[in-house]
Coordinates of C-alpha atoms and ligand atoms in Angstrom, one line a residue:
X228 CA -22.9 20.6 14.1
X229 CA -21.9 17.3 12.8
X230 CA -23.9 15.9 10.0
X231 CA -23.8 12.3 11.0
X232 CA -24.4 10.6 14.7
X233 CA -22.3 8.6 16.4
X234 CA -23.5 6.2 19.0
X235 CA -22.0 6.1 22.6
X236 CA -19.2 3.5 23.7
X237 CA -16.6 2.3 26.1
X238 CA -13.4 3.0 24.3
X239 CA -10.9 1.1 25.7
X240 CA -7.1 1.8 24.3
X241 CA -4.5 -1.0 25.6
X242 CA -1.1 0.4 25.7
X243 CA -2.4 3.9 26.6
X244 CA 1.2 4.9 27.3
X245 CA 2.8 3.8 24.7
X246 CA 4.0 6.3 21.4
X247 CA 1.2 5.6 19.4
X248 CA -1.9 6.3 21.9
X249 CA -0.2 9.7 23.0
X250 CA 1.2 10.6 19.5
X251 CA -1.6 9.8 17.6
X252 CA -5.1 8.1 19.3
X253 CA -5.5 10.8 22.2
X254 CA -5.0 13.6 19.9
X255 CA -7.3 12.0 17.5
X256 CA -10.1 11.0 20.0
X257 CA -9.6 14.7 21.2
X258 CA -10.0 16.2 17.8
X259 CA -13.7 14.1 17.5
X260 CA -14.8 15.7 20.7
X261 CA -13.6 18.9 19.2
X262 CA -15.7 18.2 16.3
X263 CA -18.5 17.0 18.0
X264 CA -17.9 13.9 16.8
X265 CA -18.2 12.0 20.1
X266 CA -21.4 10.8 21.6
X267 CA -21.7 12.7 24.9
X268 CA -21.7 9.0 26.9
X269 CA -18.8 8.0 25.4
X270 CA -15.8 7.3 28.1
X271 CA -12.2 6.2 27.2
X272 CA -10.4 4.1 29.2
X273 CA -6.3 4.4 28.9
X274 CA -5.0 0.6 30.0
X275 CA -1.8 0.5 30.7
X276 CA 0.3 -1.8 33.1
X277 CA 2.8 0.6 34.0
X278 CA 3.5 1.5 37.9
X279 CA 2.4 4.9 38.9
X280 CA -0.7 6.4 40.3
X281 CA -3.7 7.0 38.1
X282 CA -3.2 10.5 38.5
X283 CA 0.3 10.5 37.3
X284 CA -0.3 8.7 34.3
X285 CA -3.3 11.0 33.4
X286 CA -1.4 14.1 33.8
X287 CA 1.1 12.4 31.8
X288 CA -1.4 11.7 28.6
X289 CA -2.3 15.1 29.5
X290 CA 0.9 17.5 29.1
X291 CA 1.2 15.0 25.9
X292 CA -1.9 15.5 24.9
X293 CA -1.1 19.2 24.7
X294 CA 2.0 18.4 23.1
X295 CA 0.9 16.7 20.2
X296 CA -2.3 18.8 19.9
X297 CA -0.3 21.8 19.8
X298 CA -1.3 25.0 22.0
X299 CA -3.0 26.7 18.8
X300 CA -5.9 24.1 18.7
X301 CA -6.4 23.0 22.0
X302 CA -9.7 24.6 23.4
X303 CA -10.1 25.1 27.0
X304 CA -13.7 23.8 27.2
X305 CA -12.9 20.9 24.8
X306 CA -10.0 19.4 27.2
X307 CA -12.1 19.9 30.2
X308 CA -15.0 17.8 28.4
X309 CA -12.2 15.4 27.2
X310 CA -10.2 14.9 30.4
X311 CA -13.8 14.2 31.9
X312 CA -14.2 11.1 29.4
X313 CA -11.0 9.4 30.1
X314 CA -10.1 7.1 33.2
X315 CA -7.0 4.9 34.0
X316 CA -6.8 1.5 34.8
X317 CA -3.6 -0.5 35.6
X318 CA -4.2 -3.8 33.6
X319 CA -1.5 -6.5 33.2
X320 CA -2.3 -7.4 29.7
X321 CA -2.0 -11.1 29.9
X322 CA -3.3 -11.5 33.6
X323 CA -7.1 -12.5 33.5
X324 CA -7.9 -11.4 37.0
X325 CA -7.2 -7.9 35.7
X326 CA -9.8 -7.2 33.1
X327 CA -12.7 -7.7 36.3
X328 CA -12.2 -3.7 37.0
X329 CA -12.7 -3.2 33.1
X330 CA -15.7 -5.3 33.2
X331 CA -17.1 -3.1 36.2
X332 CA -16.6 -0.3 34.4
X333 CA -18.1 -1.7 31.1
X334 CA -21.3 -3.1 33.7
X335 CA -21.4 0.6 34.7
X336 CA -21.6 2.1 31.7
X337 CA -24.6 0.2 30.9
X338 CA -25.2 -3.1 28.7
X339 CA -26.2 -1.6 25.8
X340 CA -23.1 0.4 25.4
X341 CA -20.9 -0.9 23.1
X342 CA -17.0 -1.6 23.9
X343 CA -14.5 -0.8 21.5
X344 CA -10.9 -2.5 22.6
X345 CA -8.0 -0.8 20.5
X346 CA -4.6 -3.0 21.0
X347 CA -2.1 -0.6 20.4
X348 CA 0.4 -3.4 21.6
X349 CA 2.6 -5.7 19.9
X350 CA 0.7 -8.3 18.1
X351 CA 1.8 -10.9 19.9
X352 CA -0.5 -10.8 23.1
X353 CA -3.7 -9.5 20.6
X354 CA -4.7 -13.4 21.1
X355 CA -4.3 -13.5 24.8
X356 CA -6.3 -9.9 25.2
X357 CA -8.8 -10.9 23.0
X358 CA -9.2 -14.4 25.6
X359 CA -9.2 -12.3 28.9
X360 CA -11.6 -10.1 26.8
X361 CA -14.0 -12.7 26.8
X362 CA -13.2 -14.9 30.2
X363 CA -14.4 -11.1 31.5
X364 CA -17.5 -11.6 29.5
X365 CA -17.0 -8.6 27.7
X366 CA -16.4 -10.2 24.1
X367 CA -20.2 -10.0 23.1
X368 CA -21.1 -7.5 20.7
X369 CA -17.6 -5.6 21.3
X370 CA -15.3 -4.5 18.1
X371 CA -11.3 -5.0 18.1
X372 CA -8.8 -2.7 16.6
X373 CA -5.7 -4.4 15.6
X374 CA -3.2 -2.0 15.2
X375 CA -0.3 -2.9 11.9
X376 CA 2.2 -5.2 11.8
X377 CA 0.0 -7.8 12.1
X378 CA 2.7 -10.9 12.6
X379 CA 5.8 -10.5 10.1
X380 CA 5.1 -13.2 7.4
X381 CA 1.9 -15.5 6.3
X382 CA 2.2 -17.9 8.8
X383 CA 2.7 -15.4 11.9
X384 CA 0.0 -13.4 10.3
X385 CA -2.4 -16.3 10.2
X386 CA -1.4 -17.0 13.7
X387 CA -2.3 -13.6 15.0
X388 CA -5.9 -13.6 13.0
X389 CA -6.6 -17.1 14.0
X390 CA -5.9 -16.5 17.3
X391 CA -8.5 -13.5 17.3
X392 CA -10.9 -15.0 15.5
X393 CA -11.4 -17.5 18.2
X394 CA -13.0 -14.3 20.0
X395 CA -14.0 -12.2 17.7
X396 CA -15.8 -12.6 14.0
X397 CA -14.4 -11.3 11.2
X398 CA -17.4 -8.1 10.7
X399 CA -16.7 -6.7 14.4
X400 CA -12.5 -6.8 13.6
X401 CA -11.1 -3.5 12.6
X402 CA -7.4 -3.7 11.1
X403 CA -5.9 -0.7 10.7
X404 CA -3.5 0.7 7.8
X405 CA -3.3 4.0 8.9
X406 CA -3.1 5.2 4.9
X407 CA -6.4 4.4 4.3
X408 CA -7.4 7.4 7.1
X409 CA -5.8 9.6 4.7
X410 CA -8.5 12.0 2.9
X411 CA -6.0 12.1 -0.5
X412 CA -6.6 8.2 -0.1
X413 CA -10.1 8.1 0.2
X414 CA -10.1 10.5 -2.7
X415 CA -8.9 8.1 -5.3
X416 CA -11.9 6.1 -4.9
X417 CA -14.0 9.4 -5.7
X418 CA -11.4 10.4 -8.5
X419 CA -11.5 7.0 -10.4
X420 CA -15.5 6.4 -10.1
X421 CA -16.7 9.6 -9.9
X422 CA -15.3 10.9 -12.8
X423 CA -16.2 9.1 -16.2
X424 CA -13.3 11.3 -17.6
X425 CA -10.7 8.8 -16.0
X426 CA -12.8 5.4 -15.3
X427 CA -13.0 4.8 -19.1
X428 CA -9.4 5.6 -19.5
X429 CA -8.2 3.5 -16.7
X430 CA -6.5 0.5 -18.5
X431 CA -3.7 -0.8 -20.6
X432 CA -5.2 0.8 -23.5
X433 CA -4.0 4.4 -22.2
X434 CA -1.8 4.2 -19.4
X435 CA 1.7 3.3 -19.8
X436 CA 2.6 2.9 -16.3
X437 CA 2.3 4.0 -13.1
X438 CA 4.8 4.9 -9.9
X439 CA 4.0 5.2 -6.6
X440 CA 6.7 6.6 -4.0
X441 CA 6.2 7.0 0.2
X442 CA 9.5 9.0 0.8
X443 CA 10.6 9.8 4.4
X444 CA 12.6 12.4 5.4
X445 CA 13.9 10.8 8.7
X446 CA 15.2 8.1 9.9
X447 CA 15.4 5.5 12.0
X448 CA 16.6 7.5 15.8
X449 CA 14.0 5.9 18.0
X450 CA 13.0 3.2 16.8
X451 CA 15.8 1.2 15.7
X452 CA 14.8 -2.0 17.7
X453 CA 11.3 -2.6 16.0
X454 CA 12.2 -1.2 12.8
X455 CA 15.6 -3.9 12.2
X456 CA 13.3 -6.6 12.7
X457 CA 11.1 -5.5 9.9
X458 CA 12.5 -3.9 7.5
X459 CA 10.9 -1.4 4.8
X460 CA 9.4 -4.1 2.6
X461 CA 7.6 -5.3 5.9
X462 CA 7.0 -1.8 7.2
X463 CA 6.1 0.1 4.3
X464 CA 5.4 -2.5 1.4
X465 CA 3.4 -4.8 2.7
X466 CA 0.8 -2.2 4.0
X467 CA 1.2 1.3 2.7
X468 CA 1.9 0.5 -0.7
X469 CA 0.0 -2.6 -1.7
X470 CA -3.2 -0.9 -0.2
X471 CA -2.3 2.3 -2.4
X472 CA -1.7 -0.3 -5.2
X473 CA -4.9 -1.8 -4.7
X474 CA -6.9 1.7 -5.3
X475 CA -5.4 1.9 -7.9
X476 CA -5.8 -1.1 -9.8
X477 CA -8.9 -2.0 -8.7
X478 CA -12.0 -2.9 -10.6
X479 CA -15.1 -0.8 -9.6
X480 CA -16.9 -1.9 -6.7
X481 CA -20.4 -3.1 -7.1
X482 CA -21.1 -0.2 -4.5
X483 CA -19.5 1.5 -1.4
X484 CA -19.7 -1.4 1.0
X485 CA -16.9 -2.8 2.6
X486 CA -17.0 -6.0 1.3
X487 CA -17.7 -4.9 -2.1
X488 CA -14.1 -2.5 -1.9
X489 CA -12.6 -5.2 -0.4
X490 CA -13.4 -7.7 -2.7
X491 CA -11.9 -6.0 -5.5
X492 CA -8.6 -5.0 -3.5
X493 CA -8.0 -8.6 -3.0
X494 CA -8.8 -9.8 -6.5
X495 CA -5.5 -7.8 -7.3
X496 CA -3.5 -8.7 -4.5
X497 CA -3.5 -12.2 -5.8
X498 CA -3.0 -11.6 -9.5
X499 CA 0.2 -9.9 -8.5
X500 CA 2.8 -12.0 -10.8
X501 CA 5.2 -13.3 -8.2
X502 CA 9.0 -12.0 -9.1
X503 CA 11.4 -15.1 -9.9
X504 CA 14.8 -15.5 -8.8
X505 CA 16.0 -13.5 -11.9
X506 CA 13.7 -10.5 -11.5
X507 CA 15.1 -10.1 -8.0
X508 CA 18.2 -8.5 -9.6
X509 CA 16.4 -7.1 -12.1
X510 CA 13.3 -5.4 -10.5
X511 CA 14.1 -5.2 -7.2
X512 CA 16.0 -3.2 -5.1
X513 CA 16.9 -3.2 -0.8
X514 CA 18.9 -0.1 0.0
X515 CA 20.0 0.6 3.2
X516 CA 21.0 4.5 4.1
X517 CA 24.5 5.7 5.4
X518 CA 25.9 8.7 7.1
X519 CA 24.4 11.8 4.7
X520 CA 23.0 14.9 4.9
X521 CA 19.5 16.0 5.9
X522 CA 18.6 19.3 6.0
X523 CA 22.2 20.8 5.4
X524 CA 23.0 19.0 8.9
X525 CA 25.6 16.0 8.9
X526 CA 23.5 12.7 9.8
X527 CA 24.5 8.9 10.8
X528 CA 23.9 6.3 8.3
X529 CA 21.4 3.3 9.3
X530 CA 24.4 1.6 11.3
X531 CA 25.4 4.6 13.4
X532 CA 22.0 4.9 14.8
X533 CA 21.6 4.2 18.4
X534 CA 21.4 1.2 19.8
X535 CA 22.3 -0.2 16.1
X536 CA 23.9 -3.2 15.6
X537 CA 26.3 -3.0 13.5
X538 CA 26.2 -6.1 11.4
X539 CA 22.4 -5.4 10.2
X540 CA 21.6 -6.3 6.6
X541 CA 17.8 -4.7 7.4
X542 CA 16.1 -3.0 4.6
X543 CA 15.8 0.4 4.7
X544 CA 14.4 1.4 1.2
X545 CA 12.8 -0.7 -1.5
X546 CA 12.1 0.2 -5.0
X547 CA 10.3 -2.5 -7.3
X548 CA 8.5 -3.1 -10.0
X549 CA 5.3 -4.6 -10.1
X550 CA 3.1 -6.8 -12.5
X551 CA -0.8 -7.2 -12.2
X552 CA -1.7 -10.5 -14.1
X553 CA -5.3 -9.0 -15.5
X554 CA -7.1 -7.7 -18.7
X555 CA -6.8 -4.2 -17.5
X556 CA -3.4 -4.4 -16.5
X557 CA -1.3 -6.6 -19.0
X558 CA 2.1 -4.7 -19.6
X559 CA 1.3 -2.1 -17.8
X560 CA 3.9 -2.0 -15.0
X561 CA 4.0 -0.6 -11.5
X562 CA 6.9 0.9 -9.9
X563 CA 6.5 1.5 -6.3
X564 CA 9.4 3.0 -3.9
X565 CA 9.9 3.7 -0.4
X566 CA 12.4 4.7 1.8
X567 CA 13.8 6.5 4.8
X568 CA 16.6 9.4 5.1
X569 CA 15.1 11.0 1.7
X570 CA 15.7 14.5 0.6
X571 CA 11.8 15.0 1.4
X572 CA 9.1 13.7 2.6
X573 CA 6.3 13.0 0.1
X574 CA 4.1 10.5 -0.9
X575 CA 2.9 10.7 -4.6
X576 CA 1.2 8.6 -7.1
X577 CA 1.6 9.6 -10.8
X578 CA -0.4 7.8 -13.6
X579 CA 1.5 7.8 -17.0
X580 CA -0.7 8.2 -20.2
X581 CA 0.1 6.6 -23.0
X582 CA 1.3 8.2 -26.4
X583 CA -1.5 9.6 -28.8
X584 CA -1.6 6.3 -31.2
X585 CA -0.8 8.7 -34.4
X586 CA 1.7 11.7 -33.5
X587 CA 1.7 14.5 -36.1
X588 CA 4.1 16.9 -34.2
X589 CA 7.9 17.8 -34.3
X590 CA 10.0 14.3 -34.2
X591 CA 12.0 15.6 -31.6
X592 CA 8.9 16.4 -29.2
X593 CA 8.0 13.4 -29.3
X594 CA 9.2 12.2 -25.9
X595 CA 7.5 14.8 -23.8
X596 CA 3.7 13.4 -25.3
X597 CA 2.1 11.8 -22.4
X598 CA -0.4 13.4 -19.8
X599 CA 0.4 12.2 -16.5
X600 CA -2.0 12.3 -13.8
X601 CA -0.2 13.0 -10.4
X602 CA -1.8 12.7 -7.5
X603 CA 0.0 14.3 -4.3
X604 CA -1.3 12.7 -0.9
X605 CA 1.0 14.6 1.0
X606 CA 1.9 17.1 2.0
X607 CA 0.4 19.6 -0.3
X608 CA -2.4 17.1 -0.8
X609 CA -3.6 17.4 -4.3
X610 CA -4.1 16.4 -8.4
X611 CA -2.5 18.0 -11.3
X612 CA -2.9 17.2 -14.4
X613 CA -0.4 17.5 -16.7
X614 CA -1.9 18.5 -20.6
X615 CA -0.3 19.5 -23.9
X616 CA 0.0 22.8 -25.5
X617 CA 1.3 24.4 -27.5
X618 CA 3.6 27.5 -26.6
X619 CA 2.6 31.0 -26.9
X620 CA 4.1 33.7 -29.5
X621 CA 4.3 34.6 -33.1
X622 CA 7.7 32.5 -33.2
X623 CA 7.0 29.2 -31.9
X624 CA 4.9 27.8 -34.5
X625 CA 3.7 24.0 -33.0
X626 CA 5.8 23.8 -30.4
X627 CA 4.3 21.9 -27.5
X628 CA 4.6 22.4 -24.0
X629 CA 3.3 20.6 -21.1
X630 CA 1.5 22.3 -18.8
X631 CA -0.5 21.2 -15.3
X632 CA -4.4 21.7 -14.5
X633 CA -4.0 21.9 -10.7
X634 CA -6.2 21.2 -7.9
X635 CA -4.5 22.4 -4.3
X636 CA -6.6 20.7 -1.8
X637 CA -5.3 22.9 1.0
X638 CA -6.3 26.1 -1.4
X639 CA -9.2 25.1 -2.8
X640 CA -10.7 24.3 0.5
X641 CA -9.1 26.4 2.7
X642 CA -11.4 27.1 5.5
X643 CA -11.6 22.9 5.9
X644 CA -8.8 21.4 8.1
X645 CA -7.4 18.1 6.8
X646 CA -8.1 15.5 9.6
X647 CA -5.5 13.2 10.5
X648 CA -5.8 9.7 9.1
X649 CA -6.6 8.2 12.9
X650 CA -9.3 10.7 13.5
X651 CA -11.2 9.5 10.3
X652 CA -10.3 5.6 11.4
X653 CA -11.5 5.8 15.2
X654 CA -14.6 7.3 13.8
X655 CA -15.7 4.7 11.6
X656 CA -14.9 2.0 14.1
X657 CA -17.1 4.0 16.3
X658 CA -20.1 4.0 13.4
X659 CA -19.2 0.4 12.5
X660 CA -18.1 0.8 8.9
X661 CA -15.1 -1.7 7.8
X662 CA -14.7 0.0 4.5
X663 CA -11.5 1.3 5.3
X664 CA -10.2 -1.3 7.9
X665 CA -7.9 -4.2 6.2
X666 CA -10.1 -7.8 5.9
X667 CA -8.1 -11.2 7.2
X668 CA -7.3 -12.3 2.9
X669 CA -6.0 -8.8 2.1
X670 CA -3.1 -9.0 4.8
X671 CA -2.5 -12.9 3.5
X672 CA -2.6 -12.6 0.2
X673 CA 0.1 -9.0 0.8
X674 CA 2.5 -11.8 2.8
X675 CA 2.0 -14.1 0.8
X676 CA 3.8 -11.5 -2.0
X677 CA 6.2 -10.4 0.3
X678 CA 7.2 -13.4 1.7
X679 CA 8.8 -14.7 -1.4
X680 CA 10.5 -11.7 -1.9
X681 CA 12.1 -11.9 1.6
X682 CA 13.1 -15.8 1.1
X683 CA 14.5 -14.7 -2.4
X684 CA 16.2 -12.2 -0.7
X685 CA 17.6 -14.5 2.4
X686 CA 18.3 -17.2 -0.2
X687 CA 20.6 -14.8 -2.3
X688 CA 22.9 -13.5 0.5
X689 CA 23.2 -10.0 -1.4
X690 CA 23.6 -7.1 0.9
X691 CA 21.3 -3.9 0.7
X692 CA 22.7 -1.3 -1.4
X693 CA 24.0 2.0 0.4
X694 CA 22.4 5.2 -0.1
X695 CA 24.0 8.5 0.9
X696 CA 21.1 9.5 4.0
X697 CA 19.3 12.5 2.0
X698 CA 19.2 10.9 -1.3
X699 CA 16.6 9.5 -3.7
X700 CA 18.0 5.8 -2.9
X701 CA 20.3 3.7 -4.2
X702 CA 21.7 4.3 -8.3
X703 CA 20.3 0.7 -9.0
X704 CA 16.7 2.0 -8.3
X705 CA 17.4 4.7 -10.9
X706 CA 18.7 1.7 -13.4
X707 CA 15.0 -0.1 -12.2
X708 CA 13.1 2.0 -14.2
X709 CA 15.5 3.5 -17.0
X710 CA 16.2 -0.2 -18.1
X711 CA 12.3 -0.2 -19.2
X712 CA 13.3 3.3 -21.1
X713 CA 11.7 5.3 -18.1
X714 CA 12.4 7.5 -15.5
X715 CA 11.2 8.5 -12.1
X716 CA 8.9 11.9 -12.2
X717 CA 10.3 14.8 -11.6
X718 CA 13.8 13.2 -12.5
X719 CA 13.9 12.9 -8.4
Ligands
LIG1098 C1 4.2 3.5 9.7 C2 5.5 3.0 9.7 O1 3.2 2.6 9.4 O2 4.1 4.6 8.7 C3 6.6 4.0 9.9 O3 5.7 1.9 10.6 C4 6.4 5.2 9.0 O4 7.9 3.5 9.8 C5 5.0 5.7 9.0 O5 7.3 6.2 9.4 C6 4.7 6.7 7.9 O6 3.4 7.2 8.0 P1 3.1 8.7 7.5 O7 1.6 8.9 7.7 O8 3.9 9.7 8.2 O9 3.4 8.7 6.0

């Protein structure tokens, strides 16, 4: 049985029918009760204002419940205590006569249970939700979960939270980046400060640089309609990679708390050195995928999609390089890079170490010195390590070699399953902890970056660069890092 408890609550998901809730949050919320993990009161409500009977829609988030579950893992008893939980109400979002049954419901359930609403909508009705939310009286003590993108700039960002915060303070709003579920990237806090080994190496003195890449393997397909609006610097940057950035470069907490992590997180969003109208060519780079290959199967380029339109300049890879204006990060540069339609999907952050400061070896070895930390979050979660030695035999003399001290997380731990990241997210809302939900000056100060990035971009005119679909990107992102005398890893 579970180590930790986990109070009982209303969990109300709006926009129970939409691909997120059935991909993602029911599977998740099913995997706690697996686990034991929810309180044996707890009910969740699926809101939804499509037409259709309750019972269709609930065997709907049923068969797709099995779906995404997967046959292996779902558990006969489990579903039956699961299906039990769950109950459908037919809410238009914005209409405030409609949130009366969910108040009912919430009276029913007692006043000392606590609500959790998750918006799995668009952002742009979290403000009127949030109203009817409290015109129901059920604002009091109840926690929001605002799903990512939250608005598409600062100012429709600020919006958004303002227009939540009117409802809601800032210690019962959850904001979700769906990275900071993952176990790998929780695991960079306990790598850095639990291991004295890297904390008191973990500056400009001995790292050179470091490169962090979230590749995809597919596409666009689906989703072409959202995603042409935002773009990968807006989908991927903004979020994934700035919070990945941020555990990185971080100063040590004063302690685990929420604030404490966030503090710190922000402190390097804002000494992010801005990129001028020069670097844009020179450290930046928008690709944008064509027709390729993927998987040895012929696929359309960005364009060709369905429902494309033709004309779109949208974004859909970025490699940069980043600059942290800090004592511990002066000149030490981070190159981050993201895209769709690559050859695999993998999401990796390698830590380059710096030369030994007097090298006594062959002359022409000399460019394979440096240990490199890389840590895999996925798949094949992991760290490796990658050491000097010297090569084995009678003949080689000093010849070095490098050589990596692996940790397989899958291996190591086999019997443990790897949660998904939403599992690990619904349960901290439901235990209150905000450590890894996203605070209202993070997501600013992460526009606030991007945004001049995007006007630099709109200002210059200058098209994406195509990519063959199954390739690492663009040749200019290659020309990124080589022009600081560097390559990617792996020479991917
Ligand atoms: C989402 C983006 O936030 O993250 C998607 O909107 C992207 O475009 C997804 O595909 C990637 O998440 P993961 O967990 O599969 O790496």
């Amino acid at each position: 049985m579970p180590s930790i408890t986990v109070e009982p609550c209303t969990f109300a998901l709006f926009g129970a029918l939409g691909d997120l809730a059935l991909r993602k949050l029911f599977p998740a919320l099913y995997q706690l009760d697996g686990a034991g993990l929810l309180h044996d009161d707890t009910r969740i409500l699926a809101l939804a204002r499509e037409p259709g009977s309750d019972q269709q829609h609930l065997s709907f988030i049923e068969a797709q419940l099995r779906k995404y579950v997967g046959a292996k893992e779902i558990d006969a008893a489990v579903l039956e205590r699961f299906l039990a939980r769950l109950t459908y109400l037919h809410v238009d979002f914005l209409k405030a006569e409609d949130y009366l049954a969910l108040a009912e419901l919430a009276e029913l359930a007692g006043r000392e249970q606590r609500l959790i609403a998750y918006f799995a909508t668009p952002a742009a009705v979290y403000g009127a939700i949030c109203e009817n939310l409290s015109k129901a009286g059920l604002a009091e003590n109840t926690r929001v979960v605002l799903e990512k993108p939250i608005g598409s700039d600062l100012e429709s960002s600020r919006k958004v939270n303002d227009a939540v915060a009117q409802f809601f303070p800032e210690n019962r709003i959850y904001r979700i980046d769906h990275y900071l579920g993952k176990e790998t990237v929780q695991n960079l806090i306990a790598l850095r400060f639990a291991n004295s080994l890297f904390e008191t190496q973990w500056n400009q003195n001995y790292i050179s640089h470091v490169e962090i890449t979230v590749a995809e393997k597919v596409g666009i397909e689906g989703r072409w309609g959202y995603f042409d609006k935002a773009g990968q610097l807006r989908d991927m940057i903004q979020n994934h990679l700035l919070q990945l950035l941020c555990l990185i470069a971080m100063d040590p907490p004063a302690d685990l708390s929420a604030d404490s992590i966030r503090d710190e997180k922000v402190k390097v969003l804002k000494a992010l050195a801005p990129i001028s109208p020069e670097g844009l060519t020179t450290q930046v780079v928008r690709g944008q995928y064509i027709a390729g290959h993927s998987e040895g199967k012929a696929v359309p380029g960005y364009l060709e999609e369905e429902n494309s339109n033709t004309q779109s300049d949208t974004e859909t890879f970025v490699a940069l390089r980043a600059d942290i204006r800090n004592w511990r990060w002066a000149g030490v540069p981070f190159y981050l890079r993201t895209g769709k339609r690559m050859p695999q999907k993998l999401s990796q952050i390698v830590i380059h170490f710096k030369e030994p400061s007097h090298y006594i070896f062959a002359p022409e070895q000399r460019l394979q010195i440096s240990n490199k930390l890389i840590i895999r979050l996925q798949p094949d979660e992991g760290i490796s390590l990658r050491v000097m030695t010297k090569e084995q035999g009678l003949d080689k003399g000093m010849q070095l070699r490098s050589g990596p001290l692996q940790l397989n997380f899958s291996d190591t731990y086999r019997s443990a399953r790897i949660p998904d990241a939403y599992e690990r997210l619904l349960l901290e809302v439901m235990r209150g902890n905000q450590n890894l939900f996203v605070r209202k000056d993070e997501i600013e100060a992460a526009w606030k970056w991007c945004d001049q990035l995007i006007a630099g971009w709109k200002k210059s005119g200058d098209a994406p660069k195509p990519y063959a679909a199954g390739s690492w990107g663009p040749m200019s992102s290659i020309a990124l890092i080589t022009r600081d005398g560097r390559s990617w890893y792996g020479d991917i």
